[in-house]
mmCIF file of C-alpha atoms in Angstrom:
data_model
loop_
_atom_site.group_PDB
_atom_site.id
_atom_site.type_symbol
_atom_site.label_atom_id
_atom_site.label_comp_id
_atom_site.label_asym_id
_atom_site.label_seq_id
_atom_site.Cartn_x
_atom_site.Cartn_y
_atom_site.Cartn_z
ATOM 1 C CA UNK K 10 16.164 10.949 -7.726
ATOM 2 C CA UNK K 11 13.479 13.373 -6.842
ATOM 3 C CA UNK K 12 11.805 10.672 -5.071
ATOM 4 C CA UNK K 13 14.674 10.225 -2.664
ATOM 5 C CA UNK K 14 14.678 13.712 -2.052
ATOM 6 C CA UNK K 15 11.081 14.305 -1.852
ATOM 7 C CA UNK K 16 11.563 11.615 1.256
ATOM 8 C CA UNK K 17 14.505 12.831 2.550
ATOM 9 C CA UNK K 18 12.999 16.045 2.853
ATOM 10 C CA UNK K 19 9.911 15.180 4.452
ATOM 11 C CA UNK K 20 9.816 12.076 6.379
ATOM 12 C CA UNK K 21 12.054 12.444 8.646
ATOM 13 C CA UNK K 22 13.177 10.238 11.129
ATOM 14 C CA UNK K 23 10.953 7.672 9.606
ATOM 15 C CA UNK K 24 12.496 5.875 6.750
ATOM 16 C CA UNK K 25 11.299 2.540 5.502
ATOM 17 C CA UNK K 26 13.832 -0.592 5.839
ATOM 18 C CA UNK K 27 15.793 -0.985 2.617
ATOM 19 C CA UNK K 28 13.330 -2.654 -0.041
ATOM 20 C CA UNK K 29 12.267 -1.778 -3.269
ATOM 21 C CA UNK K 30 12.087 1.900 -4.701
ATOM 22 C CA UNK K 31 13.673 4.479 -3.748
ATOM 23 C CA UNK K 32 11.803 5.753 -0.660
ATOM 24 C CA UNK K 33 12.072 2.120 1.013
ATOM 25 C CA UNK K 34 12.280 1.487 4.460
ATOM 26 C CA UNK K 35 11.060 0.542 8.185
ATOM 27 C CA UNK K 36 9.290 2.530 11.435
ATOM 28 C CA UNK K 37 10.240 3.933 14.545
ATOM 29 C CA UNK K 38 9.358 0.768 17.202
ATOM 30 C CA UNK K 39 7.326 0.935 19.740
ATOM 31 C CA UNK K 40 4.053 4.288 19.661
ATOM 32 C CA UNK K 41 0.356 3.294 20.143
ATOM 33 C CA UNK K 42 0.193 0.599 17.656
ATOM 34 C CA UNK K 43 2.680 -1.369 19.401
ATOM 35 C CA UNK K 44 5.242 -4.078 17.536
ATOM 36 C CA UNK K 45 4.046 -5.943 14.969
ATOM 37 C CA UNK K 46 5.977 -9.113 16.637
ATOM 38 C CA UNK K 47 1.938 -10.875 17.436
ATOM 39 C CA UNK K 48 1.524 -9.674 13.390
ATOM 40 C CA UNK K 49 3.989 -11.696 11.799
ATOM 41 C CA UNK K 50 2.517 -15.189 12.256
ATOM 42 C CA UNK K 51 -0.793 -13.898 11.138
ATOM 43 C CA UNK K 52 0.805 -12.403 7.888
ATOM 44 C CA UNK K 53 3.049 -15.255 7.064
ATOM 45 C CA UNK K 54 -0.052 -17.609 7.874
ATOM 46 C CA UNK K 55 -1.669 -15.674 5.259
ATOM 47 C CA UNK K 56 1.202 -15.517 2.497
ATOM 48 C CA UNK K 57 1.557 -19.331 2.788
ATOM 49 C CA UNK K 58 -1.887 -19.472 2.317
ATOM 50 C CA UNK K 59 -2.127 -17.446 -0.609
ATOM 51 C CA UNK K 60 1.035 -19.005 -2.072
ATOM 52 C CA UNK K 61 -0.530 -22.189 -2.247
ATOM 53 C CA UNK K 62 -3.496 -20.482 -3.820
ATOM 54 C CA UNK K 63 -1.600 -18.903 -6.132
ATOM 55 C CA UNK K 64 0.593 -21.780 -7.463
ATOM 56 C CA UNK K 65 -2.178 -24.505 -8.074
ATOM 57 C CA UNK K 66 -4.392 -21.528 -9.341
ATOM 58 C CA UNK K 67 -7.373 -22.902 -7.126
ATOM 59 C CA UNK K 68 -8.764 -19.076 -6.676
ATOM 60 C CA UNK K 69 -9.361 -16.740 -9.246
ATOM 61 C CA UNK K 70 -7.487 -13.427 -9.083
ATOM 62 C CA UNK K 71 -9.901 -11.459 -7.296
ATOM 63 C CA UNK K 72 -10.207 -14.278 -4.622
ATOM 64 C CA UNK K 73 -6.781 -14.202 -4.157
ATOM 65 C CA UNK K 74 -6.916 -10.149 -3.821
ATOM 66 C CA UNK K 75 -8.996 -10.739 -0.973
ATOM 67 C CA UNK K 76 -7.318 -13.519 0.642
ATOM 68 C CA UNK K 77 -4.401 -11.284 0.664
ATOM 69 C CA UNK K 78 -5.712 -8.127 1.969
ATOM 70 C CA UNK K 79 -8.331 -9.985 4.336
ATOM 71 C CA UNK K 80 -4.628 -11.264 5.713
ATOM 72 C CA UNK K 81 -3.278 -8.009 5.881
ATOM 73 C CA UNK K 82 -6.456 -6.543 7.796
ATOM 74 C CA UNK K 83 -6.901 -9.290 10.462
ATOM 75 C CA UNK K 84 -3.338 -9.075 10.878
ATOM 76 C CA UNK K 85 -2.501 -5.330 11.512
ATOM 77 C CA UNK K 86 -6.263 -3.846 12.305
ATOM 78 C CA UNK K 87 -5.887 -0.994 9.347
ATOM 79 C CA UNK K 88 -8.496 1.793 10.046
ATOM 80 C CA UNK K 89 -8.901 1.551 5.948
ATOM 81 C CA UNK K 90 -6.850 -0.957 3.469
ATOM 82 C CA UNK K 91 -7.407 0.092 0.059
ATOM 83 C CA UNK K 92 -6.422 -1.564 -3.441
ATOM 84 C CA UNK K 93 -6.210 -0.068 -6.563
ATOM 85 C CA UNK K 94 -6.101 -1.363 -9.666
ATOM 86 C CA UNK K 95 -5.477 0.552 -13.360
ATOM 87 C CA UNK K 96 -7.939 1.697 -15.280
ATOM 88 C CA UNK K 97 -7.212 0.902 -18.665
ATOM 89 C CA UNK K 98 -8.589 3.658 -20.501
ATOM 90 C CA UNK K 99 -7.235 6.747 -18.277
ATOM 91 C CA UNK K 100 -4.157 4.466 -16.423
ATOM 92 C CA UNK K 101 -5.113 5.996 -13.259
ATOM 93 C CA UNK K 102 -5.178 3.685 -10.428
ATOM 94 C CA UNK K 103 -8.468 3.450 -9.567
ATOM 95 C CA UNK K 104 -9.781 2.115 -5.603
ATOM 96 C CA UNK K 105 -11.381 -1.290 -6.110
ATOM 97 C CA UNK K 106 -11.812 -2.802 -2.608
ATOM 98 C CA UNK K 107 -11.861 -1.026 0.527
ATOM 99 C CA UNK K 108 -11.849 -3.060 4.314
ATOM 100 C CA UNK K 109 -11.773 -1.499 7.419
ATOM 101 C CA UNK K 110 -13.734 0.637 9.374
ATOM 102 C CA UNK K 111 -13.483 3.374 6.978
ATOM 103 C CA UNK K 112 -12.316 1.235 3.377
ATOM 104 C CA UNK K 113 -15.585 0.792 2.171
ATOM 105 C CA UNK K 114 -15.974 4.708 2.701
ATOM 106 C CA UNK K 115 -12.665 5.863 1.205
ATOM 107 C CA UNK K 116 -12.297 3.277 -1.670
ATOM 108 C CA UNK K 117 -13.907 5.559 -4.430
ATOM 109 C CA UNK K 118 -11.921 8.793 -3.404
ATOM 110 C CA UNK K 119 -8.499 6.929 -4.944
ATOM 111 C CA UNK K 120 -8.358 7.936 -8.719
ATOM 112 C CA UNK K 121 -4.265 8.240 -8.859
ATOM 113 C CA UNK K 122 -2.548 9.246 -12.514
ATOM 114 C CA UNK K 123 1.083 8.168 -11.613
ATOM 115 C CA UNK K 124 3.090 10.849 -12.826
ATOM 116 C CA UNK K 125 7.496 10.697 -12.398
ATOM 117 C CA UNK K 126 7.423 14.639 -12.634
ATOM 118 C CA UNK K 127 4.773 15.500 -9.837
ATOM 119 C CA UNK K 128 5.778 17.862 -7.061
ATOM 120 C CA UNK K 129 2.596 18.248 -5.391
ATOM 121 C CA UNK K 130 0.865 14.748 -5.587
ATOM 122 C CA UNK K 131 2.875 12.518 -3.278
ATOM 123 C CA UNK K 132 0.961 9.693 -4.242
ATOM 124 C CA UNK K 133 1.158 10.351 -7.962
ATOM 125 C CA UNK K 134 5.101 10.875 -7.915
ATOM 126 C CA UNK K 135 5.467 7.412 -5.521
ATOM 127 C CA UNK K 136 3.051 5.306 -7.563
ATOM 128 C CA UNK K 137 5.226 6.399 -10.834
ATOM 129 C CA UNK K 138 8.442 5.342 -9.370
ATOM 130 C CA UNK K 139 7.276 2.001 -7.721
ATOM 131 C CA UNK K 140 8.584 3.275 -4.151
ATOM 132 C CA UNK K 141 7.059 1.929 -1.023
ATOM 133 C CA UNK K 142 6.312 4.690 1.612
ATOM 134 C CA UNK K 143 5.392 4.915 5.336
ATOM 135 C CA UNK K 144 4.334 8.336 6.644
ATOM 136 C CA UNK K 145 4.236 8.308 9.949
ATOM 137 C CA UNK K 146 2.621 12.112 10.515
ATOM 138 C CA UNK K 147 0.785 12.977 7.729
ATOM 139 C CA UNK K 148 0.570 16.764 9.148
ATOM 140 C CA UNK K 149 4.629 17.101 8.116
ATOM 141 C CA UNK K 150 3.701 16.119 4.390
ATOM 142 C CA UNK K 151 0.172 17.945 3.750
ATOM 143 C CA UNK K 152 1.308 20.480 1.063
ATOM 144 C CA UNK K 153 2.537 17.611 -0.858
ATOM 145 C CA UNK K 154 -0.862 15.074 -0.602
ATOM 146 C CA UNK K 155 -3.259 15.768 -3.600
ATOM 147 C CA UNK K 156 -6.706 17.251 -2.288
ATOM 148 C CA UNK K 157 -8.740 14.175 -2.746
ATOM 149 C CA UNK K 158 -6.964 12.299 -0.218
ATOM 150 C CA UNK K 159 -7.253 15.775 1.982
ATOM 151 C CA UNK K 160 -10.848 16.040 1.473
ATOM 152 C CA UNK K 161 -12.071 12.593 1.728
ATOM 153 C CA UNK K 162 -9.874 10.713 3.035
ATOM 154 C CA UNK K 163 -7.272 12.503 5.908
ATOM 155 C CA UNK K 164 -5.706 9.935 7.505
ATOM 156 C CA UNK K 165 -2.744 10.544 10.625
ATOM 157 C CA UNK K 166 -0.444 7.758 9.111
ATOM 158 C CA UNK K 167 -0.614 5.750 5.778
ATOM 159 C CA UNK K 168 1.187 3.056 4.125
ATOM 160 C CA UNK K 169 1.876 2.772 0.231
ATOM 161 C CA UNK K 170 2.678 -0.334 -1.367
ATOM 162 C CA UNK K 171 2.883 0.041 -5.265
ATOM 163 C CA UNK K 172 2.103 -3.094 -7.782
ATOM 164 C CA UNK K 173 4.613 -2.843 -10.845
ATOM 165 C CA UNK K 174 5.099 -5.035 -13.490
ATOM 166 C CA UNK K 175 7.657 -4.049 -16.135
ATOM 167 C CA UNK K 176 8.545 -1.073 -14.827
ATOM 168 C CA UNK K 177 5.249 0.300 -15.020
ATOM 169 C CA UNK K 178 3.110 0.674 -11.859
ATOM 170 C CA UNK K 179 -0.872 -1.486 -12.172
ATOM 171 C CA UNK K 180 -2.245 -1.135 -8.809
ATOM 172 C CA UNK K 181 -1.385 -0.022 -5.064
ATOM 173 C CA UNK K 182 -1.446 -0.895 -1.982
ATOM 174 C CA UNK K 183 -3.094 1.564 0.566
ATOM 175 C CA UNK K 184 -3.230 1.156 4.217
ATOM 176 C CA UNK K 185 -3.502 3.928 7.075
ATOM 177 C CA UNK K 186 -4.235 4.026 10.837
ATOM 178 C CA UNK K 187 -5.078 6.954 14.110
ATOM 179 C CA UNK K 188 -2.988 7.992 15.716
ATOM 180 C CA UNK K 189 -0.288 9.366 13.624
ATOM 181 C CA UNK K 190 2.468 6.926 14.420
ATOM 182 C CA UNK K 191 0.416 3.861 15.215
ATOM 183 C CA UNK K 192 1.996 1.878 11.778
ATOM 184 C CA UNK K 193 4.630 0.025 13.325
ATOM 185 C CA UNK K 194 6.370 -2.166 11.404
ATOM 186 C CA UNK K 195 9.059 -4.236 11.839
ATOM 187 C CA UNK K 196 11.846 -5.610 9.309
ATOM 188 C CA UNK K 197 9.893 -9.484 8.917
ATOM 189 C CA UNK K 198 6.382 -7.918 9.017
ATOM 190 C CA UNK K 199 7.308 -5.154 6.120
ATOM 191 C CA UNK K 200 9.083 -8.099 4.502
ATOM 192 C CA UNK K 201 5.748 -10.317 4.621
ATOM 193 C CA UNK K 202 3.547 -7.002 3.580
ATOM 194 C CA UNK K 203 5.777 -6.707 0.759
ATOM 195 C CA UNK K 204 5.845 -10.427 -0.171
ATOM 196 C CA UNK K 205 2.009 -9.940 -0.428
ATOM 197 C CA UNK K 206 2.058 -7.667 -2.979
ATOM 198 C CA UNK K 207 4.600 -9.263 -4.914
ATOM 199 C CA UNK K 208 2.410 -12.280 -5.116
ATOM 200 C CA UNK K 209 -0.643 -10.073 -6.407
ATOM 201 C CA UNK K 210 1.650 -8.585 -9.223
ATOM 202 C CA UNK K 211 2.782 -12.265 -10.080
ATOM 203 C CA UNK K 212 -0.837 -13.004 -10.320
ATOM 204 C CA UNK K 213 -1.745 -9.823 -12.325
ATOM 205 C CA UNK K 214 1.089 -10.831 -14.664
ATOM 206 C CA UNK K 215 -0.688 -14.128 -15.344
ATOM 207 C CA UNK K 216 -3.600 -12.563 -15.936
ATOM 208 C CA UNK K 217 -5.692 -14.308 -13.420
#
């Protein structure tokens, strides 16, 4: 697909573990962020958590939102951790909710029109296809990251983690760190991250 080899051309020798979408899988070990092993509690503290949440509906969805990502950011220490949710009018995926350092900053730069056929939005083509992404050196990709993200945002590394519901994708995930290389992620914590945003498209299906 030209997903695939938009990744295979470009990512190189990161690839994600395998997972959903076509550009899944997991990081290099080891680099200035260190393993994620002291992560993994935290996260799967924080899915059982929001599990529990989730199936006796004691929060409302955007509770649960930030139950999740609060997990996520306590966890793993994101420099920003951006969601995005569609806009109904436009179906861009609009930023909602920035933590971090920088999220709060950031959050309003992410207006994303998924788009199957892009060539030069990296974000718009992985968004459309539902593929989760790790970029470990954002330097070896910048021809193909749109110019908002260049302007105001310029991050070394960055995680992508697309919502989808019936094909069609309804919010993302966003995540990025300094140095370039400092996501590390291994196999169980990538499982949990992804386990996280499966619950928030369970609870987007519902409707709240």
């Amino acid at each position: 697909s030209p997903a695939r080899r938009l990744v295979d051309d470009t990512l190189s020798p990161l690839q994600l573990p395998a997972g959903r979408g076509p550009a899944a899988a997991a990081p290099a070990q080891g680099g200035p962020g260190g393993a994620t092993d002291a992560a993994t509690p935290a996260l799967a503290r924080g899915l059982e958590e929001a599990r529990a949440a989730f199936e006796v509906r004691r929060l409302r969805l955007n509770e649960l939102l930030t139950l999740v990502l609060e997990s996520m950011q306590q966890a793993l220490s994101f420099r920003s951790l951006v969601f995005c949710l569609r806009e109904p009018a436009s179906g861009r995926l609009v930023g909602r909710l920035g933590l971090g350092p920088r999220g709060g900053e950031v959050c309003p730069a992410f207006r994303i029109a998924p788009d199957a056929a892009a060539t030069g939005d990296l974000f718009a083509l992985i968004c459309a296809k539902g593929a989760d992404l790790l970029i470990a050196d954002s330097a070896a990709v910048a021809g193909r990251l749109p110019a908002w993200w260049r302007e105001r945002v310029q991050a070394p590394t960055f995680l992508l983690l697309p919502l989808m519901l019936k094909g069609a994708p309804v919010g993302l995930i966003y995540a990025d760190q300094a140095p370039a290389g400092s996501i590390v992620l291994g196999a169980e914590a990538l499982a949990l991250l992804r386990s996280m945003r499966d619950l928030l498209a369970q609870a987007l299906a519902r409707g709240g």
